[in-house]
XYZ file of N, CA, C and O in Angstrom:
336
model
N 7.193 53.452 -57.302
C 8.485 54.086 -57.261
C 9.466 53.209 -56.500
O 9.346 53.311 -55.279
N 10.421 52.359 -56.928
C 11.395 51.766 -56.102
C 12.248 52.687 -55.487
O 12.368 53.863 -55.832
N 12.967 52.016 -54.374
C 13.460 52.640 -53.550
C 15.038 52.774 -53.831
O 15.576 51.837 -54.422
N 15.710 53.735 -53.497
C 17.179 54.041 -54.804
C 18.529 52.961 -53.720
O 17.990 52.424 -52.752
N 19.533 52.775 -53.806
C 20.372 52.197 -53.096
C 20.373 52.657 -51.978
O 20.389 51.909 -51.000
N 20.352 54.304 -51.841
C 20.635 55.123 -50.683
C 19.952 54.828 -49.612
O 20.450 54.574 -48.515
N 18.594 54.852 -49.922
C 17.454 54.539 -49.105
C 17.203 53.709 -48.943
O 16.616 53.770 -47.862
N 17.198 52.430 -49.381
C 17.696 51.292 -48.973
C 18.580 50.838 -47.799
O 18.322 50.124 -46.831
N 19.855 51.557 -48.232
C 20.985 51.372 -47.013
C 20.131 52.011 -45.646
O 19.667 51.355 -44.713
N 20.082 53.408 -45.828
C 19.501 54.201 -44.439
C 18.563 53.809 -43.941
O 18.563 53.885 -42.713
N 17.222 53.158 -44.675
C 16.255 52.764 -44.143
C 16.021 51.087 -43.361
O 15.277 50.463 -42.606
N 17.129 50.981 -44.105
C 17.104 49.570 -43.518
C 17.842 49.349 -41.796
O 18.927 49.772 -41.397
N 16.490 48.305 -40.816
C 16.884 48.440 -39.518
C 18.261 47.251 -39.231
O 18.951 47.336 -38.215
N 18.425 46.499 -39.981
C 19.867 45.925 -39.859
C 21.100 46.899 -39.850
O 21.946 46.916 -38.956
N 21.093 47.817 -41.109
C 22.638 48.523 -40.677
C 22.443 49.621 -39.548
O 23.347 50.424 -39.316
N 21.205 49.642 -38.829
C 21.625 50.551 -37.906
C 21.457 49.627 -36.710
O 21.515 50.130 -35.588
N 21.266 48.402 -36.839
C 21.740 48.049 -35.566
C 22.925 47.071 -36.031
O 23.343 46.470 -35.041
N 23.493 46.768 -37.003
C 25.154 46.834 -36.954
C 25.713 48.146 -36.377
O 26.615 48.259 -35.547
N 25.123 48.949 -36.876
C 26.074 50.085 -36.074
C 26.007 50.615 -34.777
O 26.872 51.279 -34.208
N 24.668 50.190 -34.264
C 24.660 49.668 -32.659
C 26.004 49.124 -32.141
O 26.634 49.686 -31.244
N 26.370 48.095 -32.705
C 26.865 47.075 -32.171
C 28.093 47.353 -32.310
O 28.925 46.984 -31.481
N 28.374 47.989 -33.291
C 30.153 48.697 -33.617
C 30.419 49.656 -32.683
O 31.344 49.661 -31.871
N 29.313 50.698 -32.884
C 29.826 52.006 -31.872
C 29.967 51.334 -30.114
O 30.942 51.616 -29.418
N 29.008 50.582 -29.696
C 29.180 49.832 -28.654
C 30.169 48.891 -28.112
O 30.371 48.661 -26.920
N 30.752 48.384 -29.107
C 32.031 47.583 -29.230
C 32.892 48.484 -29.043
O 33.524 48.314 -28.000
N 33.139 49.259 -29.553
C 34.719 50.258 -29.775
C 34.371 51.238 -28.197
O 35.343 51.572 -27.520
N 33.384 51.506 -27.879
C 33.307 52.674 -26.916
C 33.168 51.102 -25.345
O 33.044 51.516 -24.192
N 33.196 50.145 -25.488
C 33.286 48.937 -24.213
C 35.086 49.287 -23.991
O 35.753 49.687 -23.036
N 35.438 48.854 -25.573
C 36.467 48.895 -25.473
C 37.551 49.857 -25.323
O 38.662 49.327 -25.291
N 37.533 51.157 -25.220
C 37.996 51.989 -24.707
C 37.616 52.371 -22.931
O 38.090 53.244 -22.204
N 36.898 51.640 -22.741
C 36.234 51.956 -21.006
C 36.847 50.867 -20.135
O 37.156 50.837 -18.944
N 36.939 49.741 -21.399
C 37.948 48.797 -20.073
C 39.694 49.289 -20.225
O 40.437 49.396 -19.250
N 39.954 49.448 -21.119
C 41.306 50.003 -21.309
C 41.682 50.845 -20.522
O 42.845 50.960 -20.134
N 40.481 51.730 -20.098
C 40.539 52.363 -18.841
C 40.858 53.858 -19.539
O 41.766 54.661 -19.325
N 39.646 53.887 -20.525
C 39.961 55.212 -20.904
C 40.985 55.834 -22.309
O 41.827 55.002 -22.648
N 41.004 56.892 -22.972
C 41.245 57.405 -24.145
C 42.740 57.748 -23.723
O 43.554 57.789 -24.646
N 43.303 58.058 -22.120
C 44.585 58.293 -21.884
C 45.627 56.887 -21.599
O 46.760 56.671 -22.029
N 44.630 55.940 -20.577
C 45.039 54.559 -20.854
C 45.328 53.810 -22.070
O 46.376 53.216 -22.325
N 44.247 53.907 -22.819
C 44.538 53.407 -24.402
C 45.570 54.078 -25.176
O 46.156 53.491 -26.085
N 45.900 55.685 -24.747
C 47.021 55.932 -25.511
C 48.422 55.485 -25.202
O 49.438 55.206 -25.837
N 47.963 55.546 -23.726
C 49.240 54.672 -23.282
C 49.507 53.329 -23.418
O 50.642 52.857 -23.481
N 48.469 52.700 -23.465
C 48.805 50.954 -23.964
C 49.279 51.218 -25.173
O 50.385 50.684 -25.261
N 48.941 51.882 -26.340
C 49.108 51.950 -27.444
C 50.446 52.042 -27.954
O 50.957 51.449 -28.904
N 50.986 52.995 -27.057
C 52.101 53.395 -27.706
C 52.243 54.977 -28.055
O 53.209 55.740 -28.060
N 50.845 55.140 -28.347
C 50.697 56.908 -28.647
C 51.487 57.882 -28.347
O 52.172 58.646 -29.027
N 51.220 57.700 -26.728
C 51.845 58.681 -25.675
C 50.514 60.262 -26.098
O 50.744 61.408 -25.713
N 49.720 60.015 -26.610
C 48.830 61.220 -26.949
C 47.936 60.599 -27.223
O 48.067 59.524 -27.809
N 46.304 61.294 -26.740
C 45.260 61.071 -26.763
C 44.742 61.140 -28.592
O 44.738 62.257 -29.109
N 44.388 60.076 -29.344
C 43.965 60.300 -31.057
C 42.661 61.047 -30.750
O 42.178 60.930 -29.624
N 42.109 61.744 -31.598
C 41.039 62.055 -32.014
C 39.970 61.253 -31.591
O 38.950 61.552 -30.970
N 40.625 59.525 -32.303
C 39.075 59.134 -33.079
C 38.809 57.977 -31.005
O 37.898 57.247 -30.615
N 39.984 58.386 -30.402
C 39.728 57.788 -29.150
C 38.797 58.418 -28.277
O 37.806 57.999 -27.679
N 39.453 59.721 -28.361
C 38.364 60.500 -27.738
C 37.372 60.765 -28.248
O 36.881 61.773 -27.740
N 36.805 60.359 -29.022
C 35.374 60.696 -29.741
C 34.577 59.125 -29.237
O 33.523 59.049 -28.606
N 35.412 57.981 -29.716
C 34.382 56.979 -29.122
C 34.288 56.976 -27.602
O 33.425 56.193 -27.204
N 34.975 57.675 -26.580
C 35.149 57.451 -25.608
C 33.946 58.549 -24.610
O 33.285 58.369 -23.587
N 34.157 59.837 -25.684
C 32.768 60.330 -25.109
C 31.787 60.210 -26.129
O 30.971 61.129 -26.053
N 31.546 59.336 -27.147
C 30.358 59.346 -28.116
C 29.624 58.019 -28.477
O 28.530 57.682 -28.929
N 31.074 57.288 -27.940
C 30.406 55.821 -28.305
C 29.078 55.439 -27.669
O 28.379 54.843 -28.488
N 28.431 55.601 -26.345
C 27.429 54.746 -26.130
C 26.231 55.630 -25.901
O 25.241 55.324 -25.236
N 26.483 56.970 -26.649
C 24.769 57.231 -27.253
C 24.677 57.277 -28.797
O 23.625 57.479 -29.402
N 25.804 57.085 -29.336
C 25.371 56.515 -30.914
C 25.053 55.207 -31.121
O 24.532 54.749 -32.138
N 25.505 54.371 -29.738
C 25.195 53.303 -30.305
C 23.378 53.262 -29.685
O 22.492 53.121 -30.528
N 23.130 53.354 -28.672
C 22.129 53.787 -27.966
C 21.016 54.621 -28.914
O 19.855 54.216 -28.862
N 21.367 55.921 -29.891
C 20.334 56.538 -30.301
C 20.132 55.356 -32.104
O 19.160 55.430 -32.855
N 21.075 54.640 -32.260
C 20.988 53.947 -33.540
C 20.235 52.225 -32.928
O 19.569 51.748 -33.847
N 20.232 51.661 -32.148
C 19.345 51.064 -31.414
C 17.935 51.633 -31.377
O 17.060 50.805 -31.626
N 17.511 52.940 -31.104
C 16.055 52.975 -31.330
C 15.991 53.745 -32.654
O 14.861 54.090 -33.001
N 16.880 54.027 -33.344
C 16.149 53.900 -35.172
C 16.151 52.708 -35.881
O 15.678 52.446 -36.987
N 16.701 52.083 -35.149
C 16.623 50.624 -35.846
C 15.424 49.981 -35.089
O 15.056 48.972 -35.691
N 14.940 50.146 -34.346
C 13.790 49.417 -33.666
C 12.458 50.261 -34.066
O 11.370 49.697 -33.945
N 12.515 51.504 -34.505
C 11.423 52.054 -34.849
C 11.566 51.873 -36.346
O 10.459 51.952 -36.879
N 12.541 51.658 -37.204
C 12.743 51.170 -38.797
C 11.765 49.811 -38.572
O 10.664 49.783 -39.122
N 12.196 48.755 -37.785
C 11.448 47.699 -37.426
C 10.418 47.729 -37.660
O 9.954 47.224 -38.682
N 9.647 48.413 -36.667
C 8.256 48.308 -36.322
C 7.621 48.957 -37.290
O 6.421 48.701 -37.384
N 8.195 49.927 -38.240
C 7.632 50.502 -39.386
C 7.119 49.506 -40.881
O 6.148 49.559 -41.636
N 8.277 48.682 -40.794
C 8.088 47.700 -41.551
C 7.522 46.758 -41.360
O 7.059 46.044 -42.250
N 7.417 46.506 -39.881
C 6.341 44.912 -39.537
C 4.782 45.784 -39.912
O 3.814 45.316 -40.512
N 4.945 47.209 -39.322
C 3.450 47.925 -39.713
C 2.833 47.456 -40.923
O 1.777 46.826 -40.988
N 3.556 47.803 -41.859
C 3.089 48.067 -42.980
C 2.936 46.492 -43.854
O 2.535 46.228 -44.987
N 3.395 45.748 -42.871
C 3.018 43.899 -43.157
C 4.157 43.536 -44.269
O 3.961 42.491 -44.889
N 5.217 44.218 -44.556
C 6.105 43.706 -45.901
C 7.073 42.501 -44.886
O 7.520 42.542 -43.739
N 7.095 41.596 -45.860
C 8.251 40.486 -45.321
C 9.405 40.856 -45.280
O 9.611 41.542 -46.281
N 10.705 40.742 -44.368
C 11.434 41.148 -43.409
C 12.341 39.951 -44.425
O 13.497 39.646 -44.135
């Protein structure tokens, strides 16, 4: 049974540790800015966005809980001996 595009994408431990690395990037970068009210104010905003405050309290356990599905995707696949 091959495996469909979908499952492919999800199962594979590269895009979840790209997305390690994104959610971790964007949520660094709102913490040195000094925050979702700082950033609105550098910005220009004058108001806190949505998607600021979401990486600002979400960014570094998505990137954190997608780091160990990508490391247990890993080890699933070195298990099972298929070339990487």
């Amino acid at each position: 049974m091959r495996p469909t595009r979908l499952r492919r994408a999800v199962g594979s431990w590269r895009h979840w540790w790209d997305l390690a690395q994104v959610a971790f990037a964007g949520w660094l970068l709102v913490v040195l800015l000094g925050g979702p009210n700082a950033a609105g104010r550098l910005t220009g905003l004058r108001a806190i966005t949505p998607a600021l405050e979401l990486v600002a309290n979400w960014g570094f356990q998505a990137a954190l809980a997608s780091v160990f599905v990508g490391f247990a995707l890993l080890h699933l696949r070195q298990e099972s001996g298929r070339a990487d």
